[in-house]
Structure formats: C-alpha cells, structure tokens
Amino acid sequence: MAPIPQTPQGDPPEVPPATPGTPTEPPREMPPANPQPDIPPPVQEPDSPQTPQELPGDTPSEAPLRGPPSPLPPEPLHD
C-alpha cells in the first residue's frame, strides 16, 4: 500500500471545507437528460383511438349511496 502523503509537519493533508454557496453534490446535466434514454416513447398505432389530452367530465360515482344513519347510543345515567 502506498504511504499517505504528508505535510512537512507530519500531519496528513486536510480536505478543505466546502465553500459557502457551493453545492456539495455534482452539478445536474444541462439540459437534463431523459432518465431512460434507451427506451423509446410509446408508438401510437394508426387505427387505435386517440389518447385523451384532458380528464373526462363528471362521471357517475360507482360507490353505493350511504344508508340511513345508525341509532344514537343511549345517554349515560347520572347519579
């Protein structure tokens, strides 16, 4: 194993602290790349219906309506 380079005082060199305002993480790619560049976008078949560009309007709720409220519990007895 190679020896650690040392300063004339015999101490190992110190890593300088991060400069304020300088990010410690590597810079992001400019412009940001596609996260999966090897996967092509899906191809639209010519005879398939068009993909909607917005959400559909109001649709009926598939959840059943609520029934009548349950009876209230009896009031506690007071001495």
N, CA, C and O atoms as a CHARMM CRD file, in Angstrom:
* protein
*
  316
    1    1 MET  N      0.85600  -1.18500   0.00000 PROA 1      0.00000
    2    1 MET  CA     0.00000   0.00000   0.00000 PROA 1      0.00000
    3    1 MET  C      0.89400   1.23800   0.00000 PROA 1      0.00000
    4    1 MET  O      1.93000   1.25700   0.66400 PROA 1      0.00000
    5    2 ALA  N      0.49700   2.26200  -0.73900 PROA 2      0.00000
    6    2 ALA  CA     1.29600   3.47800  -0.83300 PROA 2      0.00000
    7    2 ALA  C      1.11100   4.30600   0.43100 PROA 2      0.00000
    8    2 ALA  O      0.00400   4.36700   0.96600 PROA 2      0.00000
    9    3 PRO  N      2.16000   4.93700   0.91400 PROA 3      0.00000
   10    3 PRO  CA     2.01200   5.78100   2.11800 PROA 3      0.00000
   11    3 PRO  C      1.20000   7.02600   1.79500 PROA 3      0.00000
   12    3 PRO  O      1.19300   7.50300   0.66100 PROA 3      0.00000
   13    4 ILE  N      0.51300   7.54500   2.81400 PROA 4      0.00000
   14    4 ILE  CA    -0.29400   8.75800   2.66300 PROA 4      0.00000
   15    4 ILE  C      0.65500   9.94700   2.59700 PROA 4      0.00000
   16    4 ILE  O      1.51900  10.09300   3.46200 PROA 4      0.00000
   17    5 PRO  N      0.50700  10.81300   1.56900 PROA 5      0.00000
   18    5 PRO  CA     1.40200  11.98000   1.51100 PROA 5      0.00000
   19    5 PRO  C      1.18000  12.86000   2.73300 PROA 5      0.00000
   20    5 PRO  O      0.04600  13.09200   3.15200 PROA 5      0.00000
   21    6 GLN  N      2.26600  13.33700   3.28800 PROA 6      0.00000
   22    6 GLN  CA     2.16800  14.14000   4.50000 PROA 6      0.00000
   23    6 GLN  C      2.81400  15.49700   4.27800 PROA 6      0.00000
   24    6 GLN  O      3.69600  15.66000   3.43600 PROA 6      0.00000
   25    7 THR  N      2.35000  16.46800   5.06000 PROA 7      0.00000
   26    7 THR  CA     2.91700  17.80500   5.00900 PROA 7      0.00000
   27    7 THR  C      4.22100  17.79500   5.80100 PROA 7      0.00000
   28    7 THR  O      4.48400  16.84100   6.53400 PROA 7      0.00000
   29    8 PRO  N      5.03900  18.83500   5.66900 PROA 8      0.00000
   30    8 PRO  CA     6.30100  18.85800   6.42100 PROA 8      0.00000
   31    8 PRO  C      6.11400  18.71700   7.92700 PROA 8      0.00000
   32    8 PRO  O      7.03500  18.27600   8.61500 PROA 8      0.00000
   33    9 GLN  N      4.93800  19.08100   8.46100 PROA 9      0.00000
   34    9 GLN  CA     4.70900  18.96400   9.89700 PROA 9      0.00000
   35    9 GLN  C      4.43400  17.51700  10.29000 PROA 9      0.00000
   36    9 GLN  O      4.42900  17.20700  11.48200 PROA 9      0.00000
   37   10 GLY  N      4.20500  16.61700   9.32900 PROA 10     0.00000
   38   10 GLY  CA     3.92900  15.22600   9.63400 PROA 10     0.00000
   39   10 GLY  C      2.44700  14.91200   9.68800 PROA 10     0.00000
   40   10 GLY  O      2.08100  13.75800   9.91100 PROA 10     0.00000
   41   11 ASP  N      1.58100  15.89400   9.49100 PROA 11     0.00000
   42   11 ASP  CA     0.13900  15.65700   9.51900 PROA 11     0.00000
   43   11 ASP  C     -0.34300  15.32400   8.11200 PROA 11     0.00000
   44   11 ASP  O      0.20400  15.83900   7.13700 PROA 11     0.00000
   45   12 PRO  N     -1.37400  14.45800   7.98800 PROA 12     0.00000
   46   12 PRO  CA    -1.92600  14.21000   6.65300 PROA 12     0.00000
   47   12 PRO  C     -2.61600  15.46600   6.14600 PROA 12     0.00000
   48   12 PRO  O     -3.10400  16.26100   6.94900 PROA 12     0.00000
   49   13 PRO  N     -2.67000  15.66600   4.82700 PROA 13     0.00000
   50   13 PRO  CA    -3.32500  16.88100   4.30300 PROA 13     0.00000
   51   13 PRO  C     -4.81100  16.86000   4.62200 PROA 13     0.00000
   52   13 PRO  O     -5.45100  15.80900   4.61700 PROA 13     0.00000
   53   14 GLU  N     -5.34300  18.03800   4.89800 PROA 14     0.00000
   54   14 GLU  CA    -6.76800  18.15200   5.22500 PROA 14     0.00000
   55   14 GLU  C     -7.55300  18.49200   3.97000 PROA 14     0.00000
   56   14 GLU  O     -7.06800  19.18200   3.07400 PROA 14     0.00000
   57   15 VAL  N     -8.78100  17.98800   3.93200 PROA 15     0.00000
   58   15 VAL  CA    -9.68100  18.33600   2.83900 PROA 15     0.00000
   59   15 VAL  C    -10.27400  19.69200   3.18200 PROA 15     0.00000
   60   15 VAL  O    -10.82400  19.86000   4.27000 PROA 15     0.00000
   61   16 PRO  N    -10.17700  20.67000   2.27700 PROA 16     0.00000
   62   16 PRO  CA   -10.72300  21.99200   2.61300 PROA 16     0.00000
   63   16 PRO  C    -12.23700  21.92500   2.75500 PROA 16     0.00000
   64   16 PRO  O    -12.88800  21.14800   2.05800 PROA 16     0.00000
   65   17 PRO  N    -12.80400  22.73100   3.64800 PROA 17     0.00000
   66   17 PRO  CA   -14.26900  22.72200   3.80400 PROA 17     0.00000
   67   17 PRO  C    -14.93200  23.26300   2.54500 PROA 17     0.00000
   68   17 PRO  O    -14.32200  23.99100   1.76200 PROA 17     0.00000
   69   18 ALA  N    -16.19200  22.89000   2.37200 PROA 18     0.00000
   70   18 ALA  CA   -16.94900  23.35600   1.21400 PROA 18     0.00000
   71   18 ALA  C    -17.10300  24.86600   1.28100 PROA 18     0.00000
   72   18 ALA  O    -17.33100  25.43000   2.35100 PROA 18     0.00000
   73   19 THR  N    -16.97900  25.50500   0.14700 PROA 19     0.00000
   74   19 THR  CA   -17.14200  26.95200   0.08100 PROA 19     0.00000
   75   19 THR  C    -18.62200  27.27900   0.26000 PROA 19     0.00000
   76   19 THR  O    -19.45800  26.63800  -0.37600 PROA 19     0.00000
   77   20 PRO  N    -18.97900  28.25500   1.10300 PROA 20     0.00000
   78   20 PRO  CA   -20.39500  28.60200   1.26600 PROA 20     0.00000
   79   20 PRO  C    -21.01000  28.96700  -0.08100 PROA 20     0.00000
   80   20 PRO  O    -20.42200  29.69500  -0.88100 PROA 20     0.00000
   81   21 GLY  N    -22.20800  28.44200  -0.30400 PROA 21     0.00000
   82   21 GLY  CA   -22.90500  28.71600  -1.54800 PROA 21     0.00000
   83   21 GLY  C    -22.53300  27.76500  -2.66800 PROA 21     0.00000
   84   21 GLY  O    -23.11800  27.82800  -3.74900 PROA 21     0.00000
   85   22 THR  N    -21.57700  26.89100  -2.43200 PROA 22     0.00000
   86   22 THR  CA   -21.19200  25.92200  -3.45400 PROA 22     0.00000
   87   22 THR  C    -21.84700  24.59300  -3.13100 PROA 22     0.00000
   88   22 THR  O    -21.69900  24.10000  -2.01300 PROA 22     0.00000
   89   23 PRO  N    -22.56800  23.99600  -4.07400 PROA 23     0.00000
   90   23 PRO  CA   -23.22800  22.72400  -3.77200 PROA 23     0.00000
   91   23 PRO  C    -22.20200  21.61200  -3.56400 PROA 23     0.00000
   92   23 PRO  O    -21.14200  21.60300  -4.19000 PROA 23     0.00000
   93   24 THR  N    -22.53300  20.68000  -2.67700 PROA 24     0.00000
   94   24 THR  CA   -21.64500  19.55200  -2.42600 PROA 24     0.00000
   95   24 THR  C    -21.97000  18.38500  -3.33700 PROA 24     0.00000
   96   24 THR  O    -21.18000  17.44700  -3.43700 PROA 24     0.00000
   97   25 GLU  N    -23.12100  18.42000  -4.00900 PROA 25     0.00000
   98   25 GLU  CA   -23.47400  17.34400  -4.93600 PROA 25     0.00000
   99   25 GLU  C    -22.99900  17.72000  -6.33200 PROA 25     0.00000
  100   25 GLU  O    -22.81400  18.90300  -6.61900 PROA 25     0.00000
  101   26 PRO  N    -22.80100  16.74600  -7.19900 PROA 26     0.00000
  102   26 PRO  CA   -22.34600  17.07500  -8.55000 PROA 26     0.00000
  103   26 PRO  C    -23.39600  17.88600  -9.29800 PROA 26     0.00000
  104   26 PRO  O    -24.58900  17.75400  -9.02200 PROA 26     0.00000
  105   27 PRO  N    -22.97500  18.71100 -10.22700 PROA 27     0.00000
  106   27 PRO  CA   -23.95600  19.52200 -10.96500 PROA 27     0.00000
  107   27 PRO  C    -24.84800  18.64700 -11.82600 PROA 27     0.00000
  108   27 PRO  O    -24.43700  17.58800 -12.29900 PROA 27     0.00000
  109   28 ARG  N    -26.06600  19.10400 -12.01800 PROA 28     0.00000
  110   28 ARG  CA   -27.01000  18.36500 -12.84700 PROA 28     0.00000
  111   28 ARG  C    -26.63100  18.52900 -14.31500 PROA 28     0.00000
  112   28 ARG  O    -25.95800  19.48400 -14.70200 PROA 28     0.00000
  113   29 GLU  N    -27.08400  17.56600 -15.12400 PROA 29     0.00000
  114   29 GLU  CA   -26.80400  17.64800 -16.55100 PROA 29     0.00000
  115   29 GLU  C    -27.55500  18.82600 -17.15100 PROA 29     0.00000
  116   29 GLU  O    -28.69000  19.10500 -16.76700 PROA 29     0.00000
  117   30 MET  N    -26.93400  19.50200 -18.07300 PROA 30     0.00000
  118   30 MET  CA   -27.57700  20.61600 -18.75800 PROA 30     0.00000
  119   30 MET  C    -27.59900  20.32500 -20.24100 PROA 30     0.00000
  120   30 MET  O    -26.52100  20.20300 -20.82300 PROA 30     0.00000
  121   31 PRO  N    -28.70200  20.20700 -20.87900 PROA 31     0.00000
  122   31 PRO  CA   -30.04600  20.12100 -20.31700 PROA 31     0.00000
  123   31 PRO  C    -30.25800  18.77000 -19.65900 PROA 31     0.00000
  124   31 PRO  O    -29.54400  17.81600 -19.96600 PROA 31     0.00000
  125   32 PRO  N    -31.24000  18.67200 -18.74700 PROA 32     0.00000
  126   32 PRO  CA   -31.47800  17.38800 -18.08000 PROA 32     0.00000
  127   32 PRO  C    -31.79600  16.31300 -19.10800 PROA 32     0.00000
  128   32 PRO  O    -32.59600  16.52300 -20.02000 PROA 32     0.00000
  129   33 ALA  N    -31.16700  15.17800 -18.95100 PROA 33     0.00000
  130   33 ALA  CA   -31.36400  14.08800 -19.90200 PROA 33     0.00000
  131   33 ALA  C    -32.59400  13.27600 -19.53600 PROA 33     0.00000
  132   33 ALA  O    -33.08700  13.33300 -18.40900 PROA 33     0.00000
  133   34 ASN  N    -33.07800  12.52100 -20.50900 PROA 34     0.00000
  134   34 ASN  CA   -34.17700  11.59400 -20.27800 PROA 34     0.00000
  135   34 ASN  C    -33.68200  10.53900 -19.29800 PROA 34     0.00000
  136   34 ASN  O    -32.61200   9.97600 -19.53000 PROA 34     0.00000
  137   35 PRO  N    -34.40400  10.23500 -18.20600 PROA 35     0.00000
  138   35 PRO  CA   -33.91100   9.25900 -17.23700 PROA 35     0.00000
  139   35 PRO  C    -33.74700   7.86400 -17.81900 PROA 35     0.00000
  140   35 PRO  O    -32.96100   7.07900 -17.28800 PROA 35     0.00000
  141   36 GLN  N    -34.45300   7.52700 -18.88400 PROA 36     0.00000
  142   36 GLN  CA   -34.32500   6.22400 -19.53500 PROA 36     0.00000
  143   36 GLN  C    -34.11200   6.46400 -21.03100 PROA 36     0.00000
  144   36 GLN  O    -35.02600   6.23300 -21.82300 PROA 36     0.00000
  145   37 PRO  N    -32.92800   6.92200 -21.43100 PROA 37     0.00000
  146   37 PRO  CA   -32.74400   7.30300 -22.83500 PROA 37     0.00000
  147   37 PRO  C    -32.81300   6.13900 -23.80600 PROA 37     0.00000
  148   37 PRO  O    -33.07500   6.35900 -24.98800 PROA 37     0.00000
  149   38 ASP  N    -32.58400   4.88400 -23.35100 PROA 38     0.00000
  150   38 ASP  CA   -32.58600   3.74400 -24.26000 PROA 38     0.00000
  151   38 ASP  C    -33.98600   3.24500 -24.58000 PROA 38     0.00000
  152   38 ASP  O    -34.15000   2.42800 -25.48600 PROA 38     0.00000
  153   39 ILE  N    -35.00300   3.71600 -23.85700 PROA 39     0.00000
  154   39 ILE  CA   -36.37100   3.25400 -24.07200 PROA 39     0.00000
  155   39 ILE  C    -37.09400   4.29400 -24.92500 PROA 39     0.00000
  156   39 ILE  O    -37.28300   5.42600 -24.47900 PROA 39     0.00000
  157   40 PRO  N    -37.50000   3.93400 -26.14100 PROA 40     0.00000
  158   40 PRO  CA   -38.19100   4.92100 -26.98300 PROA 40     0.00000
  159   40 PRO  C    -39.59200   5.19700 -26.44900 PROA 40     0.00000
  160   40 PRO  O    -40.15500   4.35900 -25.74500 PROA 40     0.00000
  161   41 PRO  N    -40.16900   6.35800 -26.77100 PROA 41     0.00000
  162   41 PRO  CA   -41.53900   6.64700 -26.33300 PROA 41     0.00000
  163   41 PRO  C    -42.51000   5.68700 -27.00400 PROA 41     0.00000
  164   41 PRO  O    -42.20800   5.16600 -28.07800 PROA 41     0.00000
  165   42 PRO  N    -43.67300   5.43800 -26.39500 PROA 42     0.00000
  166   42 PRO  CA   -44.63200   4.51000 -26.99300 PROA 42     0.00000
  167   42 PRO  C    -45.12100   5.02700 -28.34600 PROA 42     0.00000
  168   42 PRO  O    -45.28900   6.22900 -28.55100 PROA 42     0.00000
  169   43 VAL  N    -45.34000   4.09700 -29.24500 PROA 43     0.00000
  170   43 VAL  CA   -45.78700   4.44100 -30.59800 PROA 43     0.00000
  171   43 VAL  C    -47.29800   4.27300 -30.66600 PROA 43     0.00000
  172   43 VAL  O    -47.83500   3.26100 -30.21400 PROA 43     0.00000
  173   44 GLN  N    -47.98400   5.26300 -31.23100 PROA 44     0.00000
  174   44 GLN  CA   -49.43400   5.21200 -31.38800 PROA 44     0.00000
  175   44 GLN  C    -49.75100   4.43200 -32.65900 PROA 44     0.00000
  176   44 GLN  O    -49.28000   4.77900 -33.74200 PROA 44     0.00000
  177   45 GLU  N    -50.55300   3.37700 -32.52200 PROA 45     0.00000
  178   45 GLU  CA   -50.95800   2.60400 -33.69300 PROA 45     0.00000
  179   45 GLU  C    -51.90500   3.45100 -34.54300 PROA 45     0.00000
  180   45 GLU  O    -52.69900   4.21300 -33.99000 PROA 45     0.00000
  181   46 PRO  N    -51.84300   3.33900 -35.88400 PROA 46     0.00000
  182   46 PRO  CA   -52.68500   4.19300 -36.73700 PROA 46     0.00000
  183   46 PRO  C    -54.18100   3.99000 -36.52900 PROA 46     0.00000
  184   46 PRO  O    -54.94000   4.95400 -36.63100 PROA 46     0.00000
  185   47 ASP  N    -54.63800   2.75700 -36.23600 PROA 47     0.00000
  186   47 ASP  CA   -56.07600   2.51700 -36.10700 PROA 47     0.00000
  187   47 ASP  C    -56.56800   2.57300 -34.66300 PROA 47     0.00000
  188   47 ASP  O    -57.73900   2.28800 -34.41000 PROA 47     0.00000
  189   48 SER  N    -55.70800   2.93100 -33.71200 PROA 48     0.00000
  190   48 SER  CA   -56.13700   2.99500 -32.31100 PROA 48     0.00000
  191   48 SER  C    -56.74900   4.36400 -32.02000 PROA 48     0.00000
  192   48 SER  O    -56.42200   5.34400 -32.68900 PROA 48     0.00000
  193   49 PRO  N    -57.63900   4.43800 -31.01800 PROA 49     0.00000
  194   49 PRO  CA   -58.25100   5.74000 -30.69700 PROA 49     0.00000
  195   49 PRO  C    -57.20600   6.70300 -30.13900 PROA 49     0.00000
  196   49 PRO  O    -56.19900   6.29300 -29.56200 PROA 49     0.00000
  197   50 GLN  N    -57.47200   7.97400 -30.32400 PROA 50     0.00000
  198   50 GLN  CA   -56.55900   8.99600 -29.83400 PROA 50     0.00000
  199   50 GLN  C    -56.52600   8.99000 -28.30700 PROA 50     0.00000
  200   50 GLN  O    -57.53300   8.70900 -27.65700 PROA 50     0.00000
  201   51 THR  N    -55.37900   9.29700 -27.75100 PROA 51     0.00000
  202   51 THR  CA   -55.24500   9.40600 -26.30500 PROA 51     0.00000
  203   51 THR  C    -55.86500  10.73200 -25.86800 PROA 51     0.00000
  204   51 THR  O    -55.53300  11.77300 -26.43700 PROA 51     0.00000
  205   52 PRO  N    -56.76600  10.72500 -24.86400 PROA 52     0.00000
  206   52 PRO  CA   -57.36500  11.99500 -24.43600 PROA 52     0.00000
  207   52 PRO  C    -56.30200  12.91700 -23.84400 PROA 52     0.00000
  208   52 PRO  O    -55.40200  12.46700 -23.13500 PROA 52     0.00000
  209   53 GLN  N    -56.41500  14.19600 -24.13800 PROA 53     0.00000
  210   53 GLN  CA   -55.45400  15.16900 -23.65500 PROA 53     0.00000
  211   53 GLN  C    -55.89400  15.81000 -22.34400 PROA 53     0.00000
  212   53 GLN  O    -55.12300  16.54600 -21.72800 PROA 53     0.00000
  213   54 GLU  N    -57.12800  15.53700 -21.90700 PROA 54     0.00000
  214   54 GLU  CA   -57.60900  16.07400 -20.63900 PROA 54     0.00000
  215   54 GLU  C    -58.47700  15.02300 -19.97600 PROA 54     0.00000
  216   54 GLU  O    -58.89200  14.05500 -20.61400 PROA 54     0.00000
  217   55 LEU  N    -58.74300  15.21100 -18.72600 PROA 55     0.00000
  218   55 LEU  CA   -59.56700  14.26600 -17.99100 PROA 55     0.00000
  219   55 LEU  C    -61.01200  14.35500 -18.47500 PROA 55     0.00000
  220   55 LEU  O    -61.45000  15.42500 -18.89700 PROA 55     0.00000
  221   56 PRO  N    -61.76000  13.25000 -18.42100 PROA 56     0.00000
  222   56 PRO  CA   -63.17000  13.31700 -18.82100 PROA 56     0.00000
  223   56 PRO  C    -63.96100  14.16200 -17.83000 PROA 56     0.00000
  224   56 PRO  O    -63.49400  14.45700 -16.73000 PROA 56     0.00000
  225   57 GLY  N    -65.16600  14.54400 -18.24000 PROA 57     0.00000
  226   57 GLY  CA   -66.02000  15.34500 -17.36500 PROA 57     0.00000
  227   57 GLY  C    -66.52600  14.54800 -16.18100 PROA 57     0.00000
  228   57 GLY  O    -65.96100  13.51000 -15.83500 PROA 57     0.00000
  229   58 ASP  N    -67.59100  15.03100 -15.56000 PROA 58     0.00000
  230   58 ASP  CA   -68.14500  14.34800 -14.39000 PROA 58     0.00000
  231   58 ASP  C    -68.60400  12.94600 -14.77600 PROA 58     0.00000
  232   58 ASP  O    -69.29900  12.75900 -15.77500 PROA 58     0.00000
  233   59 THR  N    -68.21100  11.98100 -13.98000 PROA 59     0.00000
  234   59 THR  CA   -68.64600  10.60300 -14.19900 PROA 59     0.00000
  235   59 THR  C    -69.44700  10.17300 -12.98600 PROA 59     0.00000
  236   59 THR  O    -69.17400  10.63600 -11.87800 PROA 59     0.00000
  237   60 PRO  N    -70.42800   9.29900 -13.16300 PROA 60     0.00000
  238   60 PRO  CA   -71.21400   8.86900 -12.00400 PROA 60     0.00000
  239   60 PRO  C    -70.33900   8.09500 -11.02400 PROA 60     0.00000
  240   60 PRO  O    -69.42200   7.37300 -11.41400 PROA 60     0.00000
  241   61 SER  N    -70.64400   8.26400  -9.76300 PROA 61     0.00000
  242   61 SER  CA   -69.88900   7.57300  -8.72100 PROA 61     0.00000
  243   61 SER  C    -70.28600   6.10800  -8.71000 PROA 61     0.00000
  244   61 SER  O    -71.47200   5.78400  -8.77900 PROA 61     0.00000
  245   62 GLU  N    -69.31200   5.22800  -8.62400 PROA 62     0.00000
  246   62 GLU  CA   -69.60300   3.80400  -8.57100 PROA 62     0.00000
  247   62 GLU  C    -69.80700   3.32700  -7.13900 PROA 62     0.00000
  248   62 GLU  O    -70.18300   2.17600  -6.92000 PROA 62     0.00000
  249   63 ALA  N    -69.56400   4.19200  -6.16700 PROA 63     0.00000
  250   63 ALA  CA   -69.74600   3.81800  -4.76800 PROA 63     0.00000
  251   63 ALA  C    -71.23400   3.85800  -4.43700 PROA 63     0.00000
  252   63 ALA  O    -71.94200   4.74800  -4.90800 PROA 63     0.00000
  253   64 PRO  N    -71.71900   2.91400  -3.63800 PROA 64     0.00000
  254   64 PRO  CA   -73.14400   2.94600  -3.28200 PROA 64     0.00000
  255   64 PRO  C    -73.44300   4.15600  -2.39800 PROA 64     0.00000
  256   64 PRO  O    -72.57100   4.68000  -1.70600 PROA 64     0.00000
  257   65 LEU  N    -74.69600   4.57700  -2.44700 PROA 65     0.00000
  258   65 LEU  CA   -75.11100   5.70100  -1.61000 PROA 65     0.00000
  259   65 LEU  C    -75.13500   5.26200  -0.15700 PROA 65     0.00000
  260   65 LEU  O    -75.30600   4.08000   0.14100 PROA 65     0.00000
  261   66 ARG  N    -74.96500   6.21000   0.73800 PROA 66     0.00000
  262   66 ARG  CA   -74.97400   5.89300   2.16600 PROA 66     0.00000
  263   66 ARG  C    -76.40100   5.60000   2.61200 PROA 66     0.00000
  264   66 ARG  O    -77.36000   6.21400   2.14200 PROA 66     0.00000
  265   67 GLY  N    -76.51400   4.64900   3.52800 PROA 67     0.00000
  266   67 GLY  CA   -77.81500   4.29700   4.07400 PROA 67     0.00000
  267   67 GLY  C    -78.21800   5.26900   5.17000 PROA 67     0.00000
  268   67 GLY  O    -77.55500   6.28400   5.38200 PROA 67     0.00000
  269   68 PRO  N    -79.31100   4.95700   5.87100 PROA 68     0.00000
  270   68 PRO  CA   -79.75100   5.84700   6.95900 PROA 68     0.00000
  271   68 PRO  C    -78.72500   5.82900   8.09000 PROA 68     0.00000
  272   68 PRO  O    -77.99000   4.85500   8.25100 PROA 68     0.00000
  273   69 PRO  N    -78.67900   6.90500   8.87100 PROA 69     0.00000
  274   69 PRO  CA   -77.71000   6.94800   9.97900 PROA 69     0.00000
  275   69 PRO  C    -78.06000   5.90200  11.03800 PROA 69     0.00000
  276   69 PRO  O    -79.22400   5.54300  11.21600 PROA 69     0.00000
  277   70 SER  N    -77.04600   5.43100  11.72500 PROA 70     0.00000
  278   70 SER  CA   -77.27800   4.43700  12.77700 PROA 70     0.00000
  279   70 SER  C    -77.88900   5.12500  13.99700 PROA 70     0.00000
  280   70 SER  O    -77.71900   6.33000  14.17900 PROA 70     0.00000
  281   71 PRO  N    -78.60200   4.36300  14.83500 PROA 71     0.00000
  282   71 PRO  CA   -79.20900   4.98700  16.02400 PROA 71     0.00000
  283   71 PRO  C    -78.13500   5.48300  16.98300 PROA 71     0.00000
  284   71 PRO  O    -77.03800   4.93000  17.06200 PROA 71     0.00000
  285   72 LEU  N    -78.47900   6.53400  17.70200 PROA 72     0.00000
  286   72 LEU  CA   -77.53900   7.10400  18.66500 PROA 72     0.00000
  287   72 LEU  C    -77.44900   6.20300  19.89200 PROA 72     0.00000
  288   72 LEU  O    -78.43400   5.55400  20.24600 PROA 72     0.00000
  289   73 PRO  N    -76.29000   6.14800  20.54900 PROA 73     0.00000
  290   73 PRO  CA   -76.17600   5.33300  21.76800 PROA 73     0.00000
  291   73 PRO  C    -76.99800   5.96000  22.89300 PROA 73     0.00000
  292   73 PRO  O    -77.24600   7.16600  22.87700 PROA 73     0.00000
  293   74 PRO  N    -77.42100   5.15700  23.86900 PROA 74     0.00000
  294   74 PRO  CA   -78.20500   5.72500  24.98100 PROA 74     0.00000
  295   74 PRO  C    -77.35800   6.67700  25.80700 PROA 74     0.00000
  296   74 PRO  O    -76.13600   6.54700  25.89000 PROA 74     0.00000
  297   75 GLU  N    -78.04700   7.64300  26.41700 PROA 75     0.00000
  298   75 GLU  CA   -77.33700   8.61700  27.24800 PROA 75     0.00000
  299   75 GLU  C    -76.86700   7.94600  28.52500 PROA 75     0.00000
  300   75 GLU  O    -77.57400   7.08800  29.05500 PROA 75     0.00000
  301   76 PRO  N    -75.68500   8.30900  29.04400 PROA 76     0.00000
  302   76 PRO  CA   -75.21100   7.69100  30.29300 PROA 76     0.00000
  303   76 PRO  C    -76.09800   8.10600  31.46900 PROA 76     0.00000
  304   76 PRO  O    -76.65300   9.20400  31.49400 PROA 76     0.00000
  305   77 LEU  N    -76.21400   7.20800  32.42700 PROA 77     0.00000
  306   77 LEU  CA   -77.01600   7.50200  33.61900 PROA 77     0.00000
  307   77 LEU  C    -76.24100   8.43800  34.53200 PROA 77     0.00000
  308   77 LEU  O    -75.03000   8.30400  34.70600 PROA 77     0.00000
  309   78 HSD  N    -76.97600   9.40400  35.11900 PROA 78     0.00000
  310   78 HSD  CA   -76.34600  10.34100  36.05700 PROA 78     0.00000
  311   78 HSD  C    -76.85700  10.03600  37.44900 PROA 78     0.00000
  312   78 HSD  O    -78.04300   9.75800  37.62700 PROA 78     0.00000
  313   79 ASP  N    -75.97900  10.08200  38.44000 PROA 79     0.00000
  314   79 ASP  CA   -76.38400   9.84300  39.84100 PROA 79     0.00000
  315   79 ASP  C    -76.99900  11.06400  40.44900 PROA 79     0.00000
  316   79 ASP  O    -77.39400  11.04100  41.61500 PROA 79     0.00000
